GROMACS .gro file of C-alpha atoms in nm:
model
  105
    1UNK     CA    1  -1.457   0.576   1.566
    2UNK     CA    2  -1.226   0.274   1.569
    3UNK     CA    3  -1.120   0.156   1.227
    4UNK     CA    4  -1.152  -0.208   1.138
    5UNK     CA    5  -0.808  -0.353   1.067
    6UNK     CA    6  -0.608  -0.029   1.079
    7UNK     CA    7  -0.244  -0.056   0.980
    8UNK     CA    8  -0.008  -0.115   1.272
    9UNK     CA    9   0.239   0.160   1.359
   10UNK     CA   10   0.533  -0.028   1.207
   11UNK     CA   11   0.358  -0.018   0.865
   12UNK     CA   12   0.257   0.349   0.903
   13UNK     CA   13   0.615   0.439   0.999
   14UNK     CA   14   0.746   0.301   0.670
   15UNK     CA   15   0.591   0.599   0.492
   16UNK     CA   16   0.707   0.879   0.723
   17UNK     CA   17   0.937   1.013   0.452
   18UNK     CA   18   0.686   0.968   0.168
   19UNK     CA   19   0.520   1.294   0.069
   20UNK     CA   20   0.335   1.210  -0.251
   21UNK     CA   21   0.019   1.037  -0.360
   22UNK     CA   22   0.099   0.726  -0.562
   23UNK     CA   23  -0.180   0.799  -0.808
   24UNK     CA   24  -0.161   1.172  -0.886
   25UNK     CA   25   0.186   1.253  -0.752
   26UNK     CA   26   0.061   1.551  -0.547
   27UNK     CA   27   0.195   1.601  -0.195
   28UNK     CA   28  -0.157   1.615  -0.054
   29UNK     CA   29  -0.162   1.981   0.052
   30UNK     CA   30  -0.403   2.075  -0.228
   31UNK     CA   31  -0.618   1.766  -0.183
   32UNK     CA   32  -0.660   1.737   0.195
   33UNK     CA   33  -0.350   1.544   0.301
   34UNK     CA   34  -0.229   1.188   0.255
   35UNK     CA   35  -0.390   0.870   0.385
   36UNK     CA   36  -0.267   0.513   0.396
   37UNK     CA   37  -0.484   0.304   0.163
   38UNK     CA   38  -0.555  -0.070   0.192
   39UNK     CA   39  -0.490  -0.175  -0.169
   40UNK     CA   40  -0.706  -0.488  -0.152
   41UNK     CA   41  -0.943  -0.372   0.115
   42UNK     CA   42  -0.913  -0.421   0.488
   43UNK     CA   43  -0.858  -0.795   0.465
   44UNK     CA   44  -0.486  -0.754   0.542
   45UNK     CA   45  -0.265  -0.512   0.732
   46UNK     CA   46   0.048  -0.632   0.548
   47UNK     CA   47   0.290  -0.364   0.433
   48UNK     CA   48   0.235  -0.506   0.081
   49UNK     CA   49  -0.130  -0.399   0.109
   50UNK     CA   50  -0.052  -0.033   0.181
   51UNK     CA   51  -0.014   0.274  -0.038
   52UNK     CA   52  -0.011   0.647   0.042
   53UNK     CA   53  -0.287   0.833  -0.142
   54UNK     CA   54  -0.418   1.188  -0.120
   55UNK     CA   55  -0.771   1.218   0.015
   56UNK     CA   56  -0.910   1.302  -0.328
   57UNK     CA   57  -0.757   0.999  -0.504
   58UNK     CA   58  -0.844   0.778  -0.205
   59UNK     CA   59  -1.209   0.882  -0.235
   60UNK     CA   60  -1.212   0.793  -0.606
   61UNK     CA   61  -1.043   0.453  -0.584
   62UNK     CA   62  -1.226   0.191  -0.789
   63UNK     CA   63  -1.052  -0.126  -0.666
   64UNK     CA   64  -0.987  -0.241  -1.020
   65UNK     CA   65  -0.726  -0.507  -1.089
   66UNK     CA   66  -0.520  -0.252  -1.282
   67UNK     CA   67  -0.524  -0.007  -0.987
   68UNK     CA   68  -0.431  -0.283  -0.744
   69UNK     CA   69  -0.149  -0.404  -0.969
   70UNK     CA   70  -0.004  -0.054  -1.010
   71UNK     CA   71  -0.019   0.023  -0.638
   72UNK     CA   72   0.113  -0.316  -0.530
   73UNK     CA   73   0.413  -0.285  -0.762
   74UNK     CA   74   0.489   0.068  -0.636
   75UNK     CA   75   0.459  -0.057  -0.279
   76UNK     CA   76   0.692  -0.353  -0.338
   77UNK     CA   77   0.955  -0.131  -0.502
   78UNK     CA   78   0.927   0.125  -0.222
   79UNK     CA   79   0.961  -0.141   0.048
   80UNK     CA   80   1.267  -0.296  -0.115
   81UNK     CA   81   1.428   0.045  -0.168
   82UNK     CA   82   1.377   0.126   0.202
   83UNK     CA   83   1.518  -0.210   0.317
   84UNK     CA   84   1.194  -0.316   0.478
   85UNK     CA   85   1.229  -0.647   0.666
   86UNK     CA   86   0.948  -0.864   0.534
   87UNK     CA   87   0.749  -1.061   0.791
   88UNK     CA   88   0.590  -1.402   0.754
   89UNK     CA   89   0.256  -1.219   0.729
   90UNK     CA   90   0.389  -1.011   0.437
   91UNK     CA   91   0.518  -1.320   0.264
   92UNK     CA   92   0.180  -1.489   0.295
   93UNK     CA   93   0.006  -1.181   0.150
   94UNK     CA   94   0.254  -1.177  -0.139
   95UNK     CA   95   0.208  -1.546  -0.213
   96UNK     CA   96  -0.171  -1.508  -0.209
   97UNK     CA   97  -0.140  -1.227  -0.465
   98UNK     CA   98   0.153  -1.355  -0.670
   99UNK     CA   99  -0.067  -1.365  -0.980
  100UNK     CA  100  -0.082  -0.984  -0.973
  101UNK     CA  101   0.295  -0.944  -0.947
  102UNK     CA  102   0.349  -1.206  -1.218
  103UNK     CA  103   0.153  -0.995  -1.469
  104UNK     CA  104   0.424  -0.725  -1.474
  105UNK     CA  105   0.565  -0.685  -1.823
   0.00000   0.00000   0.00000
């Protein structure tokens, strides 16, 4: 099966040294491994729209605004910490979702 809008390799490679689910904190061995989640659905392959989740947490995702906000903030911090070079595509995704980032207290 070919996935619709899978993440490109350069986005997947960002998480090669990440070994924990960003929801439960497990390393995925007890829950079936880690998967790269599209935070806001498959409408964007931006690195800002990605988060590593274990299979169990990924299967229970509710796509609530609070979930999206939490995952997007973790992703942004992770990308900055790892000196990710933001693309024009990433910037556009960020600007389209700035309202989520602006709600951080």
